[in-house]
Coordinates of N, CA and C in Angstrom, one line a residue:
M666 N 172.1 -91.1 -73.9 CA 172.7 -90.3 -75.0 C 172.9 -91.1 -76.3
A667 N 172.9 -92.4 -76.2 CA 173.1 -93.2 -77.4 C 171.8 -93.5 -78.1
S668 N 170.7 -92.9 -77.6 CA 169.4 -93.3 -78.2 C 169.2 -92.9 -79.6
P669 N 169.7 -91.8 -80.2 CA 169.5 -91.6 -81.6 C 170.1 -92.7 -82.5
S670 N 171.3 -93.1 -82.1 CA 172.0 -94.1 -83.0 C 171.4 -95.5 -82.7
L671 N 170.8 -95.7 -81.5 CA 170.3 -97.1 -81.2 C 168.8 -97.2 -81.7
L672 N 168.1 -96.1 -81.7 CA 166.6 -96.2 -82.0 C 166.3 -95.8 -83.4
L673 N 167.1 -95.0 -84.0 CA 166.7 -94.6 -85.4 C 167.3 -95.5 -86.4
P674 N 166.5 -96.0 -87.3 CA 166.9 -97.0 -88.3 C 167.9 -96.5 -89.3
E675 N 168.0 -95.2 -89.4 CA 168.9 -94.6 -90.4 C 170.4 -94.7 -90.0
A676 N 170.7 -95.2 -88.8 CA 172.1 -95.3 -88.4 C 172.8 -96.2 -89.3
S677 N 174.0 -95.8 -89.7 CA 174.8 -96.6 -90.6 C 175.4 -97.8 -89.9
S678 N 176.0 -98.7 -90.7 CA 176.5 -100.0 -90.1 C 177.6 -99.7 -89.2
G679 N 177.6 -100.3 -88.0 CA 178.6 -100.1 -87.0 C 178.5 -98.9 -86.1
T680 N 177.6 -98.0 -86.4 CA 177.4 -96.8 -85.6 C 176.9 -97.1 -84.2
P681 N 175.9 -97.9 -84.1 CA 175.4 -98.2 -82.7 C 176.5 -98.8 -81.8
E682 N 177.3 -99.7 -82.3 CA 178.3 -100.3 -81.5 C 179.4 -99.2 -81.1
V683 N 179.7 -98.3 -82.0 CA 180.7 -97.3 -81.6 C 180.1 -96.4 -80.6
V684 N 178.9 -96.0 -80.8 CA 178.2 -95.1 -79.8 C 178.1 -95.7 -78.5
T685 N 177.7 -97.0 -78.4 CA 177.6 -97.7 -77.2 C 178.9 -97.8 -76.4
L686 N 180.0 -98.0 -77.2 CA 181.3 -98.0 -76.6 C 181.7 -96.7 -76.0
L687 N 181.4 -95.6 -76.7 CA 181.7 -94.3 -76.2 C 180.8 -93.9 -75.0
A688 N 179.6 -94.4 -75.0 CA 178.7 -94.2 -73.8 C 179.2 -94.9 -72.6
L689 N 179.7 -96.1 -72.8 CA 180.3 -96.9 -71.7 C 181.6 -96.2 -71.1
L690 N 182.4 -95.7 -72.0 CA 183.6 -95.0 -71.6 C 183.2 -93.7 -70.8
A691 N 182.2 -93.0 -71.3 CA 181.8 -91.8 -70.6 C 181.2 -92.1 -69.2
A692 N 180.5 -93.2 -69.1 CA 179.9 -93.7 -67.8 C 181.0 -94.1 -66.9
L693 N 182.1 -94.7 -67.4 CA 183.2 -95.1 -66.6 C 184.0 -93.9 -66.0
L694 N 184.2 -92.9 -66.9 CA 184.9 -91.7 -66.5 C 184.0 -90.9 -65.4
T695 N 182.7 -90.9 -65.6 CA 181.9 -90.2 -64.7 C 181.9 -90.9 -63.3
F696 N 181.8 -92.2 -63.4 CA 181.9 -93.0 -62.1 C 183.2 -92.8 -61.4
A697 N 184.3 -92.8 -62.1 CA 185.6 -92.5 -61.5 C 185.7 -91.1 -60.9
E698 N 185.1 -90.2 -61.6 CA 185.2 -88.8 -61.1 C 184.4 -88.6 -59.8
Y699 N 183.2 -89.2 -59.8 CA 182.3 -89.0 -58.6 C 182.8 -89.9 -57.4
N700 N 183.6 -90.8 -57.6 CA 184.1 -91.6 -56.5 C 185.5 -91.3 -56.1
S701 N 186.0 -90.2 -56.7 CA 187.4 -89.7 -56.3 C 187.3 -88.7 -55.2
N702 N 188.3 -88.7 -54.3 CA 188.4 -87.7 -53.2 C 188.9 -86.4 -53.6
Y703 N 189.4 -86.3 -54.8 CA 190.1 -85.1 -55.3 C 189.4 -84.6 -56.6
P704 N 189.2 -83.3 -56.7 CA 188.5 -82.7 -57.9 C 189.4 -82.8 -59.1
S705 N 188.7 -82.7 -60.3 CA 189.5 -82.6 -61.6 C 188.9 -81.4 -62.3
I706 N 187.9 -81.7 -63.2 CA 187.4 -80.5 -63.9 C 185.8 -80.4 -63.8
V707 N 185.2 -81.4 -63.2 CA 183.8 -81.4 -63.1 C 183.3 -80.5 -62.0
E708 N 182.6 -79.4 -62.3 CA 182.1 -78.5 -61.4 C 180.9 -78.9 -60.6
F709 N 180.7 -78.5 -59.4 CA 179.5 -78.8 -58.6 C 179.3 -80.3 -58.4
R710 N 180.4 -81.0 -58.2 CA 180.3 -82.4 -58.1 C 179.7 -82.8 -56.8
G711 N 179.9 -82.0 -55.7 CA 179.4 -82.3 -54.4 C 178.2 -81.4 -54.0
A712 N 177.5 -80.9 -55.0 CA 176.4 -80.0 -54.7 C 175.2 -80.3 -55.6
P713 N 174.6 -81.5 -55.3 CA 173.4 -81.9 -56.0 C 172.3 -81.0 -55.7
P714 N 171.3 -80.8 -56.6 CA 171.1 -81.6 -57.8 C 171.4 -80.9 -59.1
L715 N 172.4 -80.0 -59.1 CA 172.7 -79.2 -60.3 C 173.1 -80.1 -61.5
N716 N 174.1 -80.9 -61.3 CA 174.6 -81.8 -62.4 C 173.5 -82.8 -62.8
R717 N 172.7 -83.2 -61.8 CA 171.6 -84.2 -62.1 C 170.6 -83.5 -63.0
M718 N 170.3 -82.3 -62.7 CA 169.4 -81.5 -63.5 C 169.9 -81.3 -64.9
R719 N 171.2 -81.0 -65.0 CA 171.8 -80.9 -66.4 C 171.7 -82.2 -67.2
F720 N 172.0 -83.3 -66.5 CA 172.0 -84.6 -67.2 C 170.5 -84.9 -67.6
A721 N 169.6 -84.7 -66.7 CA 168.2 -85.0 -67.0 C 167.7 -84.1 -68.1
A722 N 168.1 -82.9 -68.2 CA 167.7 -82.0 -69.3 C 168.2 -82.5 -70.6
V723 N 169.5 -82.7 -70.7 CA 170.0 -83.1 -72.1 C 169.5 -84.5 -72.4
A724 N 169.3 -85.4 -71.4 CA 168.8 -86.8 -71.7 C 167.3 -86.7 -72.2
T725 N 166.5 -85.8 -71.6 CA 165.2 -85.6 -72.0 C 165.1 -85.0 -73.4
M726 N 165.9 -84.1 -73.7 CA 166.0 -83.5 -75.0 C 166.3 -84.5 -76.1
V727 N 167.3 -85.3 -75.9 CA 167.7 -86.3 -76.9 C 166.7 -87.4 -77.0
L728 N 166.1 -87.9 -75.9 CA 165.1 -88.9 -76.0 C 163.8 -88.4 -76.7
A729 N 163.4 -87.2 -76.3 CA 162.2 -86.7 -76.9 C 162.3 -86.5 -78.4
L730 N 163.4 -85.9 -78.9 CA 163.7 -85.7 -80.3 C 163.8 -87.0 -81.0
T731 N 164.4 -88.0 -80.4 CA 164.6 -89.3 -81.0 C 163.3 -89.9 -81.3
L732 N 162.4 -89.9 -80.3 CA 161.0 -90.5 -80.5 C 160.2 -89.7 -81.5
I733 N 160.4 -88.4 -81.6 CA 159.7 -87.6 -82.6 C 160.2 -87.9 -84.0
A734 N 161.5 -88.1 -84.1 CA 162.1 -88.5 -85.4 C 161.7 -89.9 -85.8
K735 N 161.6 -90.8 -84.8 CA 161.3 -92.2 -85.1 C 159.8 -92.3 -85.6
H736 N 159.0 -91.3 -85.2 CA 157.6 -91.4 -85.7 C 157.5 -91.3 -87.2
Q737 N 158.5 -90.7 -87.8 CA 158.4 -90.5 -89.3 C 158.7 -91.9 -90.0
V738 N 159.3 -92.8 -89.4 CA 159.7 -94.1 -90.0 C 159.1 -95.3 -89.4
E739 N 158.9 -95.2 -88.1 CA 158.3 -96.4 -87.4 C 157.3 -95.8 -86.4
P740 N 156.1 -95.4 -86.8 CA 155.2 -94.8 -85.9 C 154.6 -95.8 -84.9
S741 N 154.3 -95.3 -83.7 CA 153.7 -96.1 -82.7 C 152.9 -95.1 -81.8
N742 N 152.2 -95.6 -80.8 CA 151.4 -94.8 -79.9 C 152.3 -93.8 -79.2
L743 N 153.4 -94.3 -78.7 CA 154.4 -93.5 -78.0 C 155.0 -92.4 -78.8
T744 N 155.4 -92.7 -80.0 CA 156.0 -91.7 -80.9 C 155.0 -90.7 -81.4
A745 N 153.7 -91.2 -81.6 CA 152.6 -90.3 -82.0 C 152.4 -89.3 -80.9
L746 N 152.4 -89.7 -79.6 CA 152.2 -88.8 -78.5 C 153.3 -87.7 -78.5
F747 N 154.6 -88.1 -78.6 CA 155.7 -87.2 -78.5 C 155.6 -86.3 -79.8
S748 N 155.3 -86.8 -80.9 CA 155.2 -86.0 -82.1 C 154.1 -85.0 -82.0
G749 N 152.9 -85.3 -81.5 CA 151.9 -84.4 -81.4 C 152.2 -83.3 -80.4
V750 N 152.7 -83.6 -79.2 CA 153.1 -82.6 -78.2 C 154.2 -81.7 -78.8
G751 N 155.2 -82.3 -79.5 CA 156.3 -81.5 -80.1 C 155.8 -80.6 -81.1
R752 N 154.8 -81.0 -81.9 CA 154.2 -80.1 -83.0 C 153.5 -79.0 -82.3
L753 N 152.8 -79.2 -81.2 CA 152.1 -78.2 -80.5 C 153.1 -77.2 -79.9
I754 N 154.1 -77.7 -79.2 CA 155.1 -76.8 -78.6 C 155.8 -76.0 -79.7
G755 N 156.2 -76.6 -80.8 CA 156.8 -75.9 -81.9 C 156.0 -74.8 -82.4
G756 N 154.7 -75.0 -82.6 CA 153.8 -73.9 -83.0 C 153.6 -72.8 -82.0
L757 N 153.6 -73.1 -80.7 CA 153.4 -72.1 -79.7 C 154.6 -71.3 -79.5
T758 N 155.8 -71.8 -79.7 CA 157.0 -71.1 -79.5 C 157.5 -70.4 -80.7
D759 N 156.9 -70.6 -81.9 CA 157.4 -70.0 -83.1 C 156.6 -68.7 -83.3
F760 N 156.9 -67.7 -82.6 CA 156.3 -66.4 -82.7 C 157.4 -65.3 -83.1
P761 N 157.0 -64.2 -83.5 CA 158.0 -63.2 -84.0 C 159.1 -62.9 -82.9
Y762 N 160.3 -62.8 -83.3 CA 161.5 -62.5 -82.4 C 161.8 -63.5 -81.3
S763 N 161.1 -64.7 -81.4 CA 161.5 -65.7 -80.4 C 162.7 -66.5 -81.0
P764 N 163.5 -67.1 -80.1 CA 164.6 -67.9 -80.5 C 164.3 -69.0 -81.5
V765 N 163.1 -69.6 -81.3 CA 162.7 -70.7 -82.3 C 162.4 -70.1 -83.6
R766 N 161.8 -68.9 -83.7 CA 161.6 -68.3 -85.0 C 163.0 -67.9 -85.7
L767 N 163.9 -67.5 -84.9 CA 165.3 -67.2 -85.5 C 165.9 -68.5 -86.0
V768 N 165.7 -69.6 -85.3 CA 166.3 -70.8 -85.8 C 165.7 -71.2 -87.1
V769 N 164.4 -71.0 -87.3 CA 163.7 -71.4 -88.5 C 164.2 -70.4 -89.6
L770 N 164.4 -69.1 -89.3 CA 164.8 -68.2 -90.3 C 166.2 -68.3 -90.8
M771 N 167.0 -69.0 -90.0 CA 168.4 -69.2 -90.4 C 168.6 -70.2 -91.5
L772 N 167.5 -71.0 -91.8 CA 167.6 -72.0 -92.8 C 167.5 -71.3 -94.2
P773 N 168.1 -71.9 -95.2 CA 168.0 -71.3 -96.6 C 166.5 -71.3 -97.1
A774 N 166.3 -70.4 -98.0 CA 164.9 -70.3 -98.6 C 164.5 -71.5 -99.3
T775 N 165.5 -72.4 -99.8 CA 165.1 -73.6 -100.5 C 164.9 -74.8 -99.7
T776 N 164.9 -74.6 -98.4 CA 164.6 -75.7 -97.4 C 163.2 -76.3 -97.6
L777 N 163.1 -77.6 -97.6 CA 161.8 -78.3 -97.8 C 160.9 -78.0 -96.6
P778 N 159.6 -77.9 -96.9 CA 158.7 -77.6 -95.8 C 158.7 -78.6 -94.6
E779 N 158.9 -79.9 -95.0 CA 159.0 -80.9 -93.9 C 160.3 -80.7 -93.0
V780 N 161.4 -80.3 -93.6 CA 162.6 -80.0 -92.9 C 162.3 -78.8 -92.0
L781 N 161.7 -77.8 -92.5 CA 161.4 -76.6 -91.7 C 160.5 -77.0 -90.5
D782 N 159.5 -77.9 -90.7 CA 158.7 -78.3 -89.6 C 159.4 -79.1 -88.6
S783 N 160.4 -79.9 -89.0 CA 161.2 -80.7 -88.1 C 162.1 -79.8 -87.3
V784 N 162.7 -78.8 -87.9 CA 163.5 -77.9 -87.2 C 162.7 -77.1 -86.2
R785 N 161.6 -76.6 -86.6 CA 160.7 -75.9 -85.6 C 160.3 -76.7 -84.4
I786 N 160.0 -78.0 -84.6 CA 159.6 -78.8 -83.5 C 160.8 -79.1 -82.6
A787 N 161.9 -79.4 -83.2 CA 163.1 -79.7 -82.4 C 163.6 -78.5 -81.6
A788 N 163.5 -77.3 -82.2 CA 163.9 -76.1 -81.5 C 163.0 -75.8 -80.4
G789 N 161.7 -75.9 -80.7 CA 160.7 -75.6 -79.6 C 160.7 -76.5 -78.4
V790 N 160.9 -77.8 -78.7 CA 160.9 -78.8 -77.6 C 162.1 -78.6 -76.8
T791 N 163.3 -78.5 -77.4 CA 164.5 -78.3 -76.6 C 164.5 -77.0 -75.8
Y792 N 164.0 -75.9 -76.4 CA 164.0 -74.7 -75.7 C 163.1 -74.7 -74.5
V793 N 161.9 -75.3 -74.6 CA 161.0 -75.4 -73.5 C 161.6 -76.3 -72.4
I794 N 162.2 -77.4 -72.7 CA 162.9 -78.2 -71.7 C 164.0 -77.4 -71.0
A795 N 164.7 -76.6 -71.8 CA 165.8 -75.8 -71.2 C 165.2 -74.8 -70.2
L796 N 164.1 -74.1 -70.6 CA 163.4 -73.2 -69.7 C 162.9 -73.9 -68.4
I797 N 162.4 -75.1 -68.5 CA 161.8 -75.8 -67.4 C 163.0 -76.1 -66.4
V798 N 164.1 -76.6 -66.9 CA 165.2 -77.0 -66.0 C 165.8 -75.8 -65.3
I799 N 165.9 -74.7 -66.0 CA 166.4 -73.4 -65.4 C 165.4 -73.0 -64.3
A800 N 164.1 -73.0 -64.6 CA 163.1 -72.7 -63.5 C 163.2 -73.6 -62.3
A801 N 163.4 -74.9 -62.6 CA 163.6 -75.9 -61.5 C 164.8 -75.6 -60.6
F802 N 165.9 -75.2 -61.3 CA 167.1 -74.9 -60.5 C 166.9 -73.6 -59.7
V803 N 166.3 -72.6 -60.3 CA 166.1 -71.4 -59.6 C 165.2 -71.7 -58.4
F804 N 164.2 -72.5 -58.5 CA 163.4 -72.9 -57.4 C 164.2 -73.6 -56.3
A805 N 165.1 -74.5 -56.7 CA 166.0 -75.2 -55.7 C 166.9 -74.2 -55.0
V806 N 167.3 -73.1 -55.7 CA 168.2 -72.1 -55.1 C 167.4 -71.2 -54.1
R807 N 166.3 -70.7 -54.6 CA 165.6 -69.7 -53.8 C 164.6 -70.2 -52.8
I808 N 164.0 -71.4 -53.1 CA 163.0 -71.9 -52.2 C 163.6 -73.0 -51.3
L809 N 164.4 -73.9 -51.9 CA 164.9 -75.1 -51.1 C 166.3 -74.7 -50.5
G810 N 166.9 -73.6 -50.8 CA 168.1 -73.2 -50.2 C 169.4 -73.9 -50.7
W811 N 169.4 -74.3 -52.0 CA 170.6 -74.9 -52.5 C 171.8 -73.9 -52.4
P812 N 173.0 -74.3 -52.0 CA 173.4 -75.7 -51.8 C 173.5 -76.0 -50.3
T813 N 173.1 -75.2 -49.5 CA 173.2 -75.4 -48.0 C 172.2 -76.5 -47.6
M814 N 171.2 -76.9 -48.4 CA 170.3 -77.9 -48.0 C 171.0 -79.3 -47.9
N815 N 172.2 -79.4 -48.6 CA 173.0 -80.6 -48.6 C 174.2 -80.6 -47.6
G816 N 174.2 -79.6 -46.7 CA 175.3 -79.5 -45.8 C 176.2 -78.3 -46.3
S817 N 177.5 -78.4 -45.8 CA 178.5 -77.4 -46.2 C 178.9 -77.5 -47.6
F818 N 179.3 -76.3 -48.2 CA 179.7 -76.2 -49.6 C 181.2 -76.1 -49.6
N819 N 181.9 -77.1 -50.3 CA 183.3 -77.1 -50.4 C 183.7 -76.5 -51.8
V820 N 184.3 -75.3 -51.7 CA 184.6 -74.6 -53.0 C 185.7 -75.3 -53.8
W821 N 186.6 -75.9 -53.1 CA 187.7 -76.7 -53.8 C 187.1 -77.8 -54.6
I822 N 186.2 -78.6 -54.0 CA 185.6 -79.7 -54.7 C 184.6 -79.3 -55.8
N823 N 183.8 -78.3 -55.5 CA 182.7 -77.9 -56.5 C 183.2 -76.9 -57.5
L824 N 184.2 -76.1 -57.3 CA 184.7 -75.2 -58.3 C 186.2 -75.4 -58.4
P825 N 186.6 -76.6 -59.0 CA 188.1 -76.9 -59.1 C 188.9 -75.9 -60.0
L826 N 188.2 -75.3 -60.9 CA 188.9 -74.4 -61.8 C 188.9 -72.9 -61.4
F827 N 188.2 -72.7 -60.2 CA 188.2 -71.3 -59.7 C 189.3 -71.2 -58.6
D828 N 190.2 -70.2 -58.8 CA 191.3 -70.0 -57.9 C 191.0 -68.8 -57.1
P829 N 190.7 -69.0 -55.8 CA 190.3 -67.9 -54.9 C 191.5 -67.0 -54.6
T830 N 192.7 -67.4 -54.9 CA 193.9 -66.6 -54.6 C 194.4 -65.9 -55.9
A831 N 193.6 -65.9 -56.9 CA 194.1 -65.3 -58.2 C 194.2 -63.8 -58.1
G832 N 193.5 -63.2 -57.2 CA 193.6 -61.7 -57.0 C 192.2 -61.2 -57.1
G833 N 192.0 -60.1 -56.3 CA 190.6 -59.5 -56.3 C 189.8 -60.2 -55.2
D834 N 188.7 -59.5 -54.9 CA 187.8 -60.0 -53.9 C 187.0 -61.2 -54.5
V835 N 186.9 -62.3 -53.7 CA 186.3 -63.5 -54.2 C 184.9 -63.3 -54.5
V836 N 184.1 -62.6 -53.6 CA 182.7 -62.4 -53.9 C 182.5 -61.6 -55.2
H837 N 183.3 -60.6 -55.4 CA 183.2 -59.7 -56.6 C 183.4 -60.6 -57.8
R838 N 184.4 -61.5 -57.8 CA 184.7 -62.3 -58.9 C 183.6 -63.3 -59.2
L839 N 183.1 -63.9 -58.1 CA 182.0 -64.8 -58.3 C 180.8 -64.1 -58.9
Q840 N 180.4 -63.0 -58.4 CA 179.3 -62.2 -58.9 C 179.5 -61.8 -60.4
R841 N 180.8 -61.4 -60.7 CA 181.1 -61.0 -62.0 C 180.9 -62.2 -63.0
D842 N 181.6 -63.3 -62.6 CA 181.5 -64.5 -63.5 C 180.1 -65.0 -63.6
G843 N 179.3 -64.9 -62.5 CA 177.9 -65.4 -62.5 C 177.1 -64.5 -63.4
Q844 N 177.2 -63.2 -63.4 CA 176.5 -62.3 -64.2 C 176.8 -62.5 -65.7
I845 N 178.1 -62.7 -66.0 CA 178.6 -63.0 -67.4 C 177.9 -64.2 -67.9
N846 N 177.9 -65.3 -67.1 CA 177.4 -66.6 -67.5 C 175.9 -66.4 -67.8
V847 N 175.2 -65.7 -66.9 CA 173.7 -65.6 -67.1 C 173.4 -64.7 -68.4
I848 N 174.2 -63.7 -68.6 CA 173.9 -62.8 -69.8 C 174.2 -63.6 -71.0
L849 N 175.3 -64.3 -71.1 CA 175.7 -65.1 -72.3 C 174.7 -66.2 -72.5
G850 N 174.2 -66.8 -71.4 CA 173.2 -67.9 -71.6 C 171.9 -67.4 -72.1
V851 N 171.5 -66.2 -71.7 CA 170.3 -65.6 -72.2 C 170.4 -65.2 -73.7
L852 N 171.6 -64.7 -74.1 CA 171.8 -64.1 -75.4 C 172.1 -65.2 -76.5
L853 N 172.8 -66.3 -76.1 CA 173.2 -67.3 -77.0 C 172.1 -67.9 -77.9
P854 N 170.9 -68.2 -77.3 CA 169.9 -68.8 -78.2 C 169.5 -67.8 -79.4
F855 N 169.7 -66.5 -79.1 CA 169.4 -65.5 -80.2 C 170.6 -65.3 -81.1
A856 N 171.8 -65.4 -80.5 CA 173.0 -65.1 -81.3 C 173.4 -66.3 -82.2
I857 N 173.3 -67.5 -81.7 CA 173.7 -68.7 -82.5 C 173.1 -68.8 -83.8
P858 N 171.7 -68.6 -84.0 CA 171.2 -68.6 -85.3 C 171.7 -67.5 -86.2
A859 N 172.0 -66.3 -85.7 CA 172.6 -65.3 -86.5 C 174.0 -65.7 -87.0
V860 N 174.8 -66.3 -86.1 CA 176.1 -66.7 -86.5 C 176.1 -67.8 -87.5
V861 N 175.2 -68.8 -87.3 CA 175.0 -69.9 -88.3 C 174.6 -69.3 -89.6
K862 N 173.6 -68.4 -89.6 CA 173.2 -67.8 -90.9 C 174.3 -67.0 -91.6
L863 N 175.1 -66.3 -90.9 CA 176.3 -65.6 -91.4 C 177.3 -66.6 -92.0
G864 N 177.5 -67.7 -91.2 CA 178.4 -68.7 -91.7 C 177.9 -69.5 -92.9
S865 N 176.6 -69.7 -93.0 CA 176.0 -70.3 -94.1 C 176.2 -69.5 -95.4
D866 N 176.1 -68.2 -95.3 CA 176.2 -67.3 -96.4 C 177.7 -67.3 -96.9
M867 N 178.6 -67.6 -96.0 CA 180.0 -67.6 -96.4 C 180.6 -68.9 -96.8
I868 N 180.2 -70.0 -96.0 CA 180.7 -71.3 -96.2 C 179.7 -72.2 -96.9
G869 N 178.5 -72.3 -96.4 CA 177.5 -73.2 -97.0 C 176.4 -73.4 -95.9
P870 N 175.3 -73.8 -96.4 CA 174.2 -74.0 -95.4 C 174.4 -75.2 -94.6
L871 N 173.9 -75.2 -93.3 CA 173.9 -76.3 -92.4 C 172.9 -77.3 -92.7
A872 N 173.3 -78.5 -93.0 CA 172.3 -79.6 -93.4 C 171.7 -80.2 -92.2
L873 N 170.4 -79.9 -92.0 CA 169.6 -80.4 -90.9 C 168.5 -81.4 -91.3
D874 N 168.7 -81.9 -92.5 CA 167.7 -82.9 -93.0 C 167.9 -84.3 -92.4
D875 N 169.2 -84.5 -91.9 CA 169.5 -85.8 -91.3 C 169.0 -85.7 -89.8
P876 N 168.2 -86.7 -89.4 CA 167.6 -86.7 -88.0 C 168.6 -86.6 -86.9
Q877 N 169.7 -87.3 -87.0 CA 170.7 -87.3 -85.9 C 171.4 -86.0 -85.9
T878 N 171.7 -85.4 -87.0 CA 172.4 -84.1 -87.0 C 171.4 -83.0 -86.4
L879 N 170.1 -83.1 -86.7 CA 169.2 -82.2 -86.2 C 169.0 -82.3 -84.7
I880 N 169.0 -83.6 -84.2 CA 168.9 -83.8 -82.8 C 170.0 -83.2 -82.0
W881 N 171.2 -83.5 -82.4 CA 172.4 -83.0 -81.6 C 172.6 -81.5 -81.8
A882 N 172.3 -81.0 -83.0 CA 172.4 -79.5 -83.2 C 171.4 -78.8 -82.3
A883 N 170.1 -79.3 -82.3 CA 169.1 -78.6 -81.5 C 169.4 -78.7 -80.0
C884 N 169.9 -79.9 -79.5 CA 170.2 -80.1 -78.1 C 171.4 -79.2 -77.7
A885 N 172.4 -79.0 -78.6 CA 173.5 -78.2 -78.2 C 173.0 -76.7 -78.2
W886 N 172.2 -76.3 -79.1 CA 171.7 -74.9 -79.2 C 170.9 -74.6 -77.9
A887 N 170.1 -75.5 -77.4 CA 169.3 -75.2 -76.2 C 170.0 -75.5 -74.9
F888 N 170.8 -76.6 -74.8 CA 171.3 -77.0 -73.6 C 172.5 -76.2 -73.1
L889 N 173.4 -75.8 -74.0 CA 174.6 -75.1 -73.6 C 174.3 -73.7 -73.0
P890 N 173.4 -72.9 -73.6 CA 173.0 -71.7 -72.9 C 172.3 -71.9 -71.6
A891 N 171.4 -72.9 -71.5 CA 170.8 -73.2 -70.3 C 171.8 -73.6 -69.2
S892 N 172.8 -74.4 -69.6 CA 173.8 -74.8 -68.6 C 174.6 -73.6 -68.1
M893 N 174.8 -72.6 -69.0 CA 175.5 -71.4 -68.6 C 174.7 -70.6 -67.7
V894 N 173.4 -70.5 -67.9 CA 172.5 -69.7 -67.0 C 172.5 -70.4 -65.6
M895 N 172.4 -71.7 -65.6 CA 172.4 -72.4 -64.3 C 173.8 -72.2 -63.6
R896 N 174.8 -72.3 -64.3 CA 176.2 -72.1 -63.7 C 176.3 -70.6 -63.2
G897 N 175.7 -69.7 -63.9 CA 175.7 -68.3 -63.4 C 174.9 -68.1 -62.2
V898 N 173.7 -68.7 -62.1 CA 172.9 -68.6 -61.0 C 173.6 -69.3 -59.8
A899 N 174.2 -70.4 -60.0 CA 174.9 -71.1 -58.9 C 176.1 -70.2 -58.4
M900 N 176.9 -69.6 -59.2 CA 178.0 -68.8 -58.8 C 177.5 -67.5 -58.1
L901 N 176.4 -66.9 -58.5 CA 175.8 -65.8 -57.8 C 175.4 -66.2 -56.4
R902 N 174.8 -67.4 -56.3 CA 174.3 -67.9 -55.0 C 175.5 -68.2 -54.1
I903 N 176.6 -68.7 -54.6 CA 177.8 -69.0 -53.7 C 178.4 -67.7 -53.3
G904 N 178.4 -66.7 -54.2 CA 178.9 -65.4 -53.8 C 178.0 -64.7 -52.7
E905 N 176.7 -65.0 -52.8 CA 175.8 -64.4 -51.8 C 176.0 -65.1 -50.5
L906 N 176.3 -66.4 -50.5 CA 176.5 -67.1 -49.2 C 177.8 -66.7 -48.5
I907 N 178.9 -66.5 -49.3 CA 180.1 -66.0 -48.8 C 180.0 -64.6 -48.2
E908 N 179.3 -63.8 -48.9 CA 179.1 -62.4 -48.4 C 178.2 -62.4 -47.1
E909 N 177.3 -63.3 -47.0 CA 176.4 -63.4 -45.8 C 177.3 -63.9 -44.7
K910 N 178.2 -64.9 -44.9 CA 179.0 -65.4 -43.9 C 180.0 -64.4 -43.4
R911 N 180.5 -63.6 -44.3 CA 181.4 -62.5 -43.8 C 180.6 -61.5 -43.0
R912 N 179.4 -61.2 -43.3 CA 178.6 -60.2 -42.6 C 178.4 -60.7 -41.2
H913 N 178.1 -62.0 -41.0 CA 177.9 -62.6 -39.7 C 179.2 -62.6 -38.9
A914 N 180.3 -62.9 -39.6 CA 181.6 -63.0 -38.9 C 182.0 -61.6 -38.4
Y915 N 181.7 -60.5 -39.1 CA 182.2 -59.2 -38.8 C 181.2 -58.5 -37.9
T916 N 180.0 -59.1 -37.6 CA 179.0 -58.4 -36.8 C 179.4 -58.7 -35.3
P917 N 179.6 -57.7 -34.5 CA 180.0 -57.9 -33.1 C 178.9 -58.5 -32.3
G918 N 179.2 -59.3 -31.3 CA 178.2 -59.9 -30.4 C 177.7 -58.9 -29.4
D919 N 176.8 -59.3 -28.6 CA 176.2 -58.4 -27.6 C 177.3 -58.0 -26.6
G920 N 178.1 -58.9 -26.1 CA 179.1 -58.5 -25.1 C 180.1 -57.6 -25.7
E921 N 180.5 -57.9 -27.0 CA 181.5 -57.0 -27.6 C 180.9 -55.6 -27.9
T922 N 179.6 -55.6 -28.2 CA 179.0 -54.3 -28.5 C 179.0 -53.5 -27.2
A923 N 178.6 -54.1 -26.1 CA 178.5 -53.4 -24.8 C 179.9 -52.9 -24.4
Q924 N 180.9 -53.7 -24.6 CA 182.3 -53.3 -24.2 C 182.8 -52.1 -25.1
T925 N 182.4 -52.2 -26.4 CA 182.8 -51.1 -27.2 C 182.1 -49.8 -26.9
A926 N 180.8 -49.9 -26.5 CA 180.1 -48.7 -26.1 C 180.7 -48.2 -24.8

């Protein structure tokens, strides 16, 4: 996560050290969380590979955009490869009514062509990575049988913020929350550019000419909706497992059926 500040030469004095310190603190907190016997706020802690996929997605986004930005100042064979692939992806995803096109259209009319090109590439790369990680998680759920492939699923550990005693049927609440997360995750890539455009007209344009600002803005725009979709799919799957367990529990056995008859 610290790659933009560490790899891009535009970083101001002292920034790499501060970012490295924050990265170490985040790593320490994550290590403490995953080695604790009690849950805190991290969801699906004991149901891999959901959180691993999330981390891999955002890390890939940040590293890819960092290498693409680095090609503008310190080109190499590696940065040229990422820049070429990113330009191809940006062109393929920039079609009418696509989220990438909406991101480009939210910029002011006075935006320089090179900034427009950078925004198009960043939006296209992050959006494709988000779609890939969502497809990979759906594959893990539907084909590999997540989360039962890792043993039993502990709701208390994996959903610490979900209170099963809050009222209402647990399955209904899981399905409702899952559907809301999926719908919001699908709509946000389209809605965020519209909100930013509206805010730019009232407050001022968002400056995306700085590489680090562009990297984090593009990653947030693509990763947060993807994370919501994955969370929604996971909650729908858990609701499905609970409903299936109830069905098996309430189905009478052969002896009970014969006695009832």
